[in-house]
Amino acid sequence: MKILAIETSCDETAVALVEGDGSSFTVLENLVSSQISTHQQYGGVVPEVAARMHVPVLPPMIAALTGWKKGDIDAVAVTTGPGLSTALRVGVETAKALAVSWGIPLVPVDHIEGHIYANFLDRTVRADAFPILCLIVSGGHTELVLMKDHGEYTFLGQTRDDAAGEAFDKTAAQLGLSYPGGPSVSLAASKGNAEAYILPRPMLWTEDYDFSFSGLKTAVRNLIAGFDSPSDQMIADVCASFQAAVVEVLVKKTHNAAMECMPKTVMLCGGVSANRALRGALQAVFAKTDIAVLVPELTYTTDNAAMIGAAGLRGLVDGKAAQDPLVIDADSAKTLGGHWKWE
Ligand code: KG4
Ligand code: ZN
């Protein structure tokens, strides 16, 4: 089956063609147009600007996909939420128009489920890889979820305040580093000493699988308030110390959850999965166990439509497609709780 996928939930306009059977997925084409340089001048994403910028860019990107001909696309997949309300609508209405005019089903895709399926792209994840413990770390989400099989999720825990990516973004802003904060903080951290400053490890020892990152951001603010005019090395040291604190908490909580759930695989999902320190630490902590660690290819870590195509193909197999595309709507506040089982 072949699916055309659209993603416009935040500041990336993305389209892709993905082929697969619902268990393995091949990316035929994957186009991403980033708005980051526009939002950088505001220090973060401005929702109305993001939505308006998707409008002129999306149709030519769809037209630029060459790997299909009339009649050989089985369905359209689109991110319906969570995300920025008006930005989502640009993708959703475009997807509806395509599906209606081609007379094919439309599959609504949860953006976070898309990040999970980024791990399935261009590789074979066998049935015996389940159950999979997913650590989801993006700009808006930090969650631990046990995926027992395709489409079967048990929710274990989440952040009580800032998401991991948000903590990187806010810390970068405090330090005068560019948006998005993850890449700029991790670049600076690579030149810094992670033991230079002692920063808190919020909720490291709690017995739940929840997280909290807002206090860490405040600790960084208090730390740098004591600096007169910090050198580049001091900024690098703060970044390294901050990153070490985030990574330690994420890895420890994931390890705790794994020891309880005994998954076959641990999977890293979402934009923060691009972080090399986190990828390395997660792989190291499970290296001597029977639990495999899967991280997405770097191109599929941040927002893209290939991951939406994979989740969409799986949704098609599982009967989640709408035969009447016009019933689909964007739902910006959609939470994973909508179809994820809470325990
Ligand atoms: O998944 P994503 O592209 O968008 C959302 O769904 O939110 O994630 C974006 C987040 C941003 O907060 C960004 O700072 C963070 O991912 N990020 C990183 C890295 N690359 C992107 N965080 C840490 N290290 C990175 N290398
Ligand atoms: Zn995302």
PDB file of N, CA and C in Angstrom, residues 225-304:
ATOM      1  N   ALA A 225      22.155  34.099  37.045  1.00  0.00           N
ATOM      2  CA  ALA A 225      21.927  35.432  37.632  1.00  0.00           C
ATOM      3  C   ALA A 225      23.154  35.857  38.449  1.00  0.00           C
ATOM      4  N   GLY A 226      23.908  34.876  38.917  1.00  0.00           N
ATOM      5  CA  GLY A 226      25.110  35.183  39.707  1.00  0.00           C
ATOM      6  C   GLY A 226      26.333  35.454  38.849  1.00  0.00           C
ATOM      7  N   PHE A 227      26.197  35.311  37.530  1.00  0.00           N
ATOM      8  CA  PHE A 227      27.346  35.537  36.633  1.00  0.00           C
ATOM      9  C   PHE A 227      27.389  37.015  36.241  1.00  0.00           C
ATOM     10  N   ASP A 228      28.582  37.575  36.215  1.00  0.00           N
ATOM     11  CA  ASP A 228      28.710  38.978  35.803  1.00  0.00           C
ATOM     12  C   ASP A 228      28.596  39.100  34.289  1.00  0.00           C
ATOM     13  N   SER A 229      29.628  38.646  33.609  1.00  0.00           N
ATOM     14  CA  SER A 229      29.517  38.553  32.143  1.00  0.00           C
ATOM     15  C   SER A 229      30.129  37.205  31.765  1.00  0.00           C
ATOM     16  N   PRO A 230      29.257  36.213  31.640  1.00  0.00           N
ATOM     17  CA  PRO A 230      29.744  34.846  31.452  1.00  0.00           C
ATOM     18  C   PRO A 230      30.531  34.665  30.144  1.00  0.00           C
ATOM     19  N   SER A 231      31.614  33.936  30.235  1.00  0.00           N
ATOM     20  CA  SER A 231      32.417  33.619  29.048  1.00  0.00           C
ATOM     21  C   SER A 231      31.708  32.524  28.253  1.00  0.00           C
ATOM     22  N   ASP A 232      32.154  32.300  27.028  1.00  0.00           N
ATOM     23  CA  ASP A 232      31.592  31.216  26.212  1.00  0.00           C
ATOM     24  C   ASP A 232      31.788  29.877  26.913  1.00  0.00           C
ATOM     25  N   GLN A 233      32.950  29.756  27.621  1.00  0.00           N
ATOM     26  CA  GLN A 233      33.206  28.490  28.310  1.00  0.00           C
ATOM     27  C   GLN A 233      32.221  28.282  29.451  1.00  0.00           C
ATOM     28  N   MET A 234      31.877  29.363  30.149  1.00  0.00           N
ATOM     29  CA  MET A 234      30.900  29.226  31.244  1.00  0.00           C
ATOM     30  C   MET A 234      29.536  28.816  30.684  1.00  0.00           C
ATOM     31  N   ILE A 235      29.157  29.404  29.553  1.00  0.00           N
ATOM     32  CA  ILE A 235      27.868  29.042  28.926  1.00  0.00           C
ATOM     33  C   ILE A 235      27.900  27.567  28.513  1.00  0.00           C
ATOM     34  N   ALA A 236      29.027  27.164  27.945  1.00  0.00           N
ATOM     35  CA  ALA A 236      29.164  25.758  27.527  1.00  0.00           C
ATOM     36  C   ALA A 236      29.058  24.832  28.734  1.00  0.00           C
ATOM     37  N   ASP A 237      29.672  25.240  29.855  1.00  0.00           N
ATOM     38  CA  ASP A 237      29.621  24.420  31.071  1.00  0.00           C
ATOM     39  C   ASP A 237      28.191  24.336  31.625  1.00  0.00           C
ATOM     40  N   VAL A 238      27.457  25.448  31.567  1.00  0.00           N
ATOM     41  CA  VAL A 238      26.054  25.432  32.034  1.00  0.00           C
ATOM     42  C   VAL A 238      25.251  24.476  31.147  1.00  0.00           C
ATOM     43  N   CYS A 239      25.470  24.579  29.824  1.00  0.00           N
ATOM     44  CA  CYS A 239      24.735  23.709  28.889  1.00  0.00           C
ATOM     45  C   CYS A 239      25.038  22.238  29.161  1.00  0.00           C
ATOM     46  N   ALA A 240      26.303  21.936  29.357  1.00  0.00           N
ATOM     47  CA  ALA A 240      26.690  20.538  29.600  1.00  0.00           C
ATOM     48  C   ALA A 240      26.089  20.042  30.915  1.00  0.00           C
ATOM     49  N   SER A 241      26.104  20.896  31.952  1.00  0.00           N
ATOM     50  CA  SER A 241      25.559  20.496  33.254  1.00  0.00           C
ATOM     51  C   SER A 241      24.045  20.311  33.160  1.00  0.00           C
ATOM     52  N   PHE A 242      23.377  21.217  32.431  1.00  0.00           N
ATOM     53  CA  PHE A 242      21.923  21.125  32.242  1.00  0.00           C
ATOM     54  C   PHE A 242      21.571  19.847  31.475  1.00  0.00           C
ATOM     55  N   GLN A 243      22.271  19.618  30.374  1.00  0.00           N
ATOM     56  CA  GLN A 243      21.985  18.440  29.543  1.00  0.00           C
ATOM     57  C   GLN A 243      22.198  17.146  30.338  1.00  0.00           C
ATOM     58  N   ALA A 244      23.246  17.128  31.161  1.00  0.00           N
ATOM     59  CA  ALA A 244      23.517  15.929  31.967  1.00  0.00           C
ATOM     60  C   ALA A 244      22.370  15.662  32.936  1.00  0.00           C
ATOM     61  N   ALA A 245      21.810  16.744  33.511  1.00  0.00           N
ATOM     62  CA  ALA A 245      20.697  16.577  34.458  1.00  0.00           C
ATOM     63  C   ALA A 245      19.465  16.020  33.741  1.00  0.00           C
ATOM     64  N   VAL A 246      19.135  16.582  32.581  1.00  0.00           N
ATOM     65  CA  VAL A 246      17.960  16.112  31.828  1.00  0.00           C
ATOM     66  C   VAL A 246      18.146  14.650  31.427  1.00  0.00           C
ATOM     67  N   VAL A 247      19.323  14.347  30.889  1.00  0.00           N
ATOM     68  CA  VAL A 247      19.581  12.987  30.400  1.00  0.00           C
ATOM     69  C   VAL A 247      19.524  11.985  31.556  1.00  0.00           C
ATOM     70  N   GLU A 248      20.117  12.360  32.699  1.00  0.00           N
ATOM     71  CA  GLU A 248      20.134  11.411  33.825  1.00  0.00           C
ATOM     72  C   GLU A 248      18.709  11.065  34.270  1.00  0.00           C
ATOM     73  N   VAL A 249      17.851  12.083  34.369  1.00  0.00           N
ATOM     74  CA  VAL A 249      16.473  11.820  34.814  1.00  0.00           C
ATOM     75  C   VAL A 249      15.724  10.970  33.775  1.00  0.00           C
ATOM     76  N   LEU A 250      15.856  11.346  32.502  1.00  0.00           N
ATOM     77  CA  LEU A 250      15.126  10.594  31.455  1.00  0.00           C
ATOM     78  C   LEU A 250      15.572   9.130  31.430  1.00  0.00           C
ATOM     79  N   VAL A 251      16.875   8.924  31.518  1.00  0.00           N
ATOM     80  CA  VAL A 251      17.395   7.556  31.408  1.00  0.00           C
ATOM     81  C   VAL A 251      17.042   6.732  32.651  1.00  0.00           C
ATOM     82  N   LYS A 252      17.149   7.368  33.839  1.00  0.00           N
ATOM     83  CA  LYS A 252      16.864   6.617  35.079  1.00  0.00           C
ATOM     84  C   LYS A 252      15.391   6.199  35.127  1.00  0.00           C
ATOM     85  N   LYS A 253      14.491   7.135  34.785  1.00  0.00           N
ATOM     86  CA  LYS A 253      13.062   6.806  34.834  1.00  0.00           C
ATOM     87  C   LYS A 253      12.718   5.731  33.795  1.00  0.00           C
ATOM     88  N   THR A 254      13.371   5.813  32.632  1.00  0.00           N
ATOM     89  CA  THR A 254      13.124   4.813  31.591  1.00  0.00           C
ATOM     90  C   THR A 254      13.632   3.450  32.062  1.00  0.00           C
ATOM     91  N   HIS A 255      14.788   3.462  32.706  1.00  0.00           N
ATOM     92  CA  HIS A 255      15.352   2.210  33.216  1.00  0.00           C
ATOM     93  C   HIS A 255      14.443   1.623  34.295  1.00  0.00           C
ATOM     94  N   ASN A 256      13.963   2.486  35.211  1.00  0.00           N
ATOM     95  CA  ASN A 256      13.029   2.008  36.253  1.00  0.00           C
ATOM     96  C   ASN A 256      11.805   1.358  35.619  1.00  0.00           C
ATOM     97  N   ALA A 257      11.233   2.054  34.629  1.00  0.00           N
ATOM     98  CA  ALA A 257      10.018   1.530  33.976  1.00  0.00           C
ATOM     99  C   ALA A 257      10.322   0.208  33.285  1.00  0.00           C
ATOM    100  N   ALA A 258      11.492   0.120  32.673  1.00  0.00           N
ATOM    101  CA  ALA A 258      11.870  -1.119  31.973  1.00  0.00           C
ATOM    102  C   ALA A 258      12.022  -2.273  32.951  1.00  0.00           C
ATOM    103  N   MET A 259      12.581  -1.977  34.127  1.00  0.00           N
ATOM    104  CA  MET A 259      12.761  -3.053  35.109  1.00  0.00           C
ATOM    105  C   MET A 259      11.405  -3.562  35.602  1.00  0.00           C
ATOM    106  N   GLU A 260      10.401  -2.691  35.584  1.00  0.00           N
ATOM    107  CA  GLU A 260       9.077  -3.141  36.011  1.00  0.00           C
ATOM    108  C   GLU A 260       8.325  -3.845  34.878  1.00  0.00           C
ATOM    109  N   CYS A 261       8.387  -3.276  33.675  1.00  0.00           N
ATOM    110  CA  CYS A 261       7.572  -3.803  32.565  1.00  0.00           C
ATOM    111  C   CYS A 261       8.289  -4.900  31.777  1.00  0.00           C
ATOM    112  N   MET A 262       9.588  -4.990  31.916  1.00  0.00           N
ATOM    113  CA  MET A 262      10.420  -5.940  31.169  1.00  0.00           C
ATOM    114  C   MET A 262      10.060  -5.981  29.669  1.00  0.00           C
ATOM    115  N   PRO A 263      10.223  -4.848  28.987  1.00  0.00           N
ATOM    116  CA  PRO A 263       9.956  -4.845  27.538  1.00  0.00           C
ATOM    117  C   PRO A 263      11.069  -5.576  26.794  1.00  0.00           C
ATOM    118  N   LYS A 264      10.813  -5.907  25.540  1.00  0.00           N
ATOM    119  CA  LYS A 264      11.866  -6.493  24.703  1.00  0.00           C
ATOM    120  C   LYS A 264      12.724  -5.376  24.108  1.00  0.00           C
ATOM    121  N   THR A 265      12.079  -4.196  23.942  1.00  0.00           N
ATOM    122  CA  THR A 265      12.752  -3.087  23.270  1.00  0.00           C
ATOM    123  C   THR A 265      12.432  -1.777  23.980  1.00  0.00           C
ATOM    124  N   VAL A 266      13.404  -0.865  23.995  1.00  0.00           N
ATOM    125  CA  VAL A 266      13.153   0.505  24.441  1.00  0.00           C
ATOM    126  C   VAL A 266      13.344   1.398  23.223  1.00  0.00           C
ATOM    127  N   MET A 267      12.402   2.301  23.022  1.00  0.00           N
ATOM    128  CA  MET A 267      12.436   3.124  21.814  1.00  0.00           C
ATOM    129  C   MET A 267      12.408   4.604  22.194  1.00  0.00           C
ATOM    130  N   LEU A 268      13.277   5.379  21.581  1.00  0.00           N
ATOM    131  CA  LEU A 268      13.349   6.817  21.831  1.00  0.00           C
ATOM    132  C   LEU A 268      12.578   7.529  20.715  1.00  0.00           C
ATOM    133  N   CYS A 269      11.704   8.448  21.083  1.00  0.00           N
ATOM    134  CA  CYS A 269      10.826   9.071  20.081  1.00  0.00           C
ATOM    135  C   CYS A 269      10.718  10.575  20.320  1.00  0.00           C
ATOM    136  N   GLY A 270      10.595  11.363  19.242  1.00  0.00           N
ATOM    137  CA  GLY A 270      10.392  12.813  19.367  1.00  0.00           C
ATOM    138  C   GLY A 270      11.666  13.595  19.119  1.00  0.00           C
ATOM    139  N   GLY A 271      11.513  14.906  18.945  1.00  0.00           N
ATOM    140  CA  GLY A 271      12.630  15.761  18.543  1.00  0.00           C
ATOM    141  C   GLY A 271      13.872  15.652  19.415  1.00  0.00           C
ATOM    142  N   VAL A 272      13.690  15.479  20.738  1.00  0.00           N
ATOM    143  CA  VAL A 272      14.846  15.414  21.636  1.00  0.00           C
ATOM    144  C   VAL A 272      15.639  14.114  21.426  1.00  0.00           C
ATOM    145  N   SER A 273      15.043  13.170  20.692  1.00  0.00           N
ATOM    146  CA  SER A 273      15.776  11.928  20.408  1.00  0.00           C
ATOM    147  C   SER A 273      16.965  12.190  19.480  1.00  0.00           C
ATOM    148  N   ALA A 274      17.062  13.419  18.940  1.00  0.00           N
ATOM    149  CA  ALA A 274      18.249  13.776  18.146  1.00  0.00           C
ATOM    150  C   ALA A 274      19.456  13.994  19.051  1.00  0.00           C
ATOM    151  N   ASN A 275      19.215  14.145  20.348  1.00  0.00           N
ATOM    152  CA  ASN A 275      20.303  14.482  21.271  1.00  0.00           C
ATOM    153  C   ASN A 275      21.278  13.306  21.446  1.00  0.00           C
ATOM    154  N   ARG A 276      22.515  13.557  21.068  1.00  0.00           N
ATOM    155  CA  ARG A 276      23.500  12.468  21.072  1.00  0.00           C
ATOM    156  C   ARG A 276      23.798  11.964  22.478  1.00  0.00           C
ATOM    157  N   ALA A 277      23.834  12.876  23.452  1.00  0.00           N
ATOM    158  CA  ALA A 277      24.124  12.451  24.833  1.00  0.00           C
ATOM    159  C   ALA A 277      23.011  11.527  25.328  1.00  0.00           C
ATOM    160  N   LEU A 278      21.773  11.863  25.004  1.00  0.00           N
ATOM    161  CA  LEU A 278      20.641  11.027  25.429  1.00  0.00           C
ATOM    162  C   LEU A 278      20.659   9.678  24.715  1.00  0.00           C
ATOM    163  N   ARG A 279      20.922   9.698  23.413  1.00  0.00           N
ATOM    164  CA  ARG A 279      20.981   8.431  22.654  1.00  0.00           C
ATOM    165  C   ARG A 279      22.057   7.523  23.246  1.00  0.00           C
ATOM    166  N   GLY A 280      23.224   8.128  23.516  1.00  0.00           N
ATOM    167  CA  GLY A 280      24.354   7.346  24.033  1.00  0.00           C
ATOM    168  C   GLY A 280      24.069   6.788  25.418  1.00  0.00           C
ATOM    169  N   ALA A 281      23.504   7.631  26.295  1.00  0.00           N
ATOM    170  CA  ALA A 281      23.258   7.201  27.678  1.00  0.00           C
ATOM    171  C   ALA A 281      22.200   6.105  27.722  1.00  0.00           C
ATOM    172  N   LEU A 282      21.189   6.224  26.881  1.00  0.00           N
ATOM    173  CA  LEU A 282      20.126   5.215  26.866  1.00  0.00           C
ATOM    174  C   LEU A 282      20.685   3.880  26.358  1.00  0.00           C
ATOM    175  N   GLN A 283      21.498   3.967  25.313  1.00  0.00           N
ATOM    176  CA  GLN A 283      22.088   2.730  24.782  1.00  0.00           C
ATOM    177  C   GLN A 283      23.018   2.103  25.816  1.00  0.00           C
ATOM    178  N   ALA A 284      23.768   2.952  26.550  1.00  0.00           N
ATOM    179  CA  ALA A 284      24.726   2.433  27.534  1.00  0.00           C
ATOM    180  C   ALA A 284      24.020   1.726  28.687  1.00  0.00           C
ATOM    181  N   VAL A 285      22.911   2.287  29.156  1.00  0.00           N
ATOM    182  CA  VAL A 285      22.272   1.720  30.349  1.00  0.00           C
ATOM    183  C   VAL A 285      21.632   0.349  30.062  1.00  0.00           C
ATOM    184  N   PHE A 286      21.279   0.106  28.806  1.00  0.00           N
ATOM    185  CA  PHE A 286      20.671  -1.194  28.470  1.00  0.00           C
ATOM    186  C   PHE A 286      21.665  -2.147  27.781  1.00  0.00           C
ATOM    187  N   ALA A 287      22.925  -1.676  27.646  1.00  0.00           N
ATOM    188  CA  ALA A 287      23.903  -2.454  26.863  1.00  0.00           C
ATOM    189  C   ALA A 287      24.091  -3.865  27.400  1.00  0.00           C
ATOM    190  N   LYS A 288      24.044  -3.996  28.734  1.00  0.00           N
ATOM    191  CA  LYS A 288      24.314  -5.320  29.304  1.00  0.00           C
ATOM    192  C   LYS A 288      23.032  -6.070  29.639  1.00  0.00           C
ATOM    193  N   THR A 289      21.938  -5.682  29.033  1.00  0.00           N
ATOM    194  CA  THR A 289      20.671  -6.374  29.271  1.00  0.00           C
ATOM    195  C   THR A 289      20.212  -7.036  27.970  1.00  0.00           C
ATOM    196  N   ASP A 290      19.097  -7.767  28.061  1.00  0.00           N
ATOM    197  CA  ASP A 290      18.533  -8.370  26.848  1.00  0.00           C
ATOM    198  C   ASP A 290      17.585  -7.412  26.139  1.00  0.00           C
ATOM    199  N   ILE A 291      17.489  -6.205  26.674  1.00  0.00           N
ATOM    200  CA  ILE A 291      16.549  -5.231  26.098  1.00  0.00           C
ATOM    201  C   ILE A 291      17.258  -4.446  24.992  1.00  0.00           C
ATOM    202  N   ALA A 292      16.674  -4.485  23.800  1.00  0.00           N
ATOM    203  CA  ALA A 292      17.277  -3.759  22.673  1.00  0.00           C
ATOM    204  C   ALA A 292      16.866  -2.284  22.750  1.00  0.00           C
ATOM    205  N   VAL A 293      17.735  -1.421  22.263  1.00  0.00           N
ATOM    206  CA  VAL A 293      17.391   0.010  22.221  1.00  0.00           C
ATOM    207  C   VAL A 293      17.306   0.441  20.758  1.00  0.00           C
ATOM    208  N   LEU A 294      16.196   1.073  20.418  1.00  0.00           N
ATOM    209  CA  LEU A 294      16.012   1.586  19.056  1.00  0.00           C
ATOM    210  C   LEU A 294      15.925   3.104  19.104  1.00  0.00           C
ATOM    211  N   VAL A 295      16.696   3.769  18.281  1.00  0.00           N
ATOM    212  CA  VAL A 295      16.570   5.226  18.151  1.00  0.00           C
ATOM    213  C   VAL A 295      16.295   5.517  16.676  1.00  0.00           C
ATOM    214  N   PRO A 296      15.518   6.561  16.391  1.00  0.00           N
ATOM    215  CA  PRO A 296      15.216   6.825  14.978  1.00  0.00           C
ATOM    216  C   PRO A 296      16.434   7.340  14.223  1.00  0.00           C
ATOM    217  N   GLU A 297      16.430   7.143  12.914  1.00  0.00           N
ATOM    218  CA  GLU A 297      17.434   7.794  12.073  1.00  0.00           C
ATOM    219  C   GLU A 297      17.350   9.288  12.342  1.00  0.00           C
ATOM    220  N   LEU A 298      18.494   9.994  12.331  1.00  0.00           N
ATOM    221  CA  LEU A 298      18.475  11.418  12.679  1.00  0.00           C
ATOM    222  C   LEU A 298      17.491  12.231  11.845  1.00  0.00           C
ATOM    223  N   THR A 299      17.357  11.903  10.548  1.00  0.00           N
ATOM    224  CA  THR A 299      16.421  12.656   9.698  1.00  0.00           C
ATOM    225  C   THR A 299      14.969  12.525  10.161  1.00  0.00           C
ATOM    226  N   TYR A 300      14.669  11.463  10.870  1.00  0.00           N
ATOM    227  CA  TYR A 300      13.271  11.246  11.282  1.00  0.00           C
ATOM    228  C   TYR A 300      13.016  11.607  12.741  1.00  0.00           C
ATOM    229  N   THR A 301      14.004  12.245  13.417  1.00  0.00           N
ATOM    230  CA  THR A 301      13.800  12.567  14.837  1.00  0.00           C
ATOM    231  C   THR A 301      12.841  13.739  14.999  1.00  0.00           C
ATOM    232  N   THR A 302      13.099  14.832  14.274  1.00  0.00           N
ATOM    233  CA  THR A 302      12.210  15.999  14.400  1.00  0.00           C
ATOM    234  C   THR A 302      11.060  15.865  13.395  1.00  0.00           C
ATOM    235  N   ASP A 303      10.140  16.829  13.438  1.00  0.00           N
ATOM    236  CA  ASP A 303       8.888  16.671  12.695  1.00  0.00           C
ATOM    237  C   ASP A 303       9.080  16.413  11.197  1.00  0.00           C
ATOM    238  N   ASN A 304       8.381  15.423  10.706  1.00  0.00           N
ATOM    239  CA  ASN A 304       8.437  15.039   9.289  1.00  0.00           C
ATOM    240  C   ASN A 304       7.140  14.322   8.949  1.00  0.00           C
TER     241      ASN A 304
END
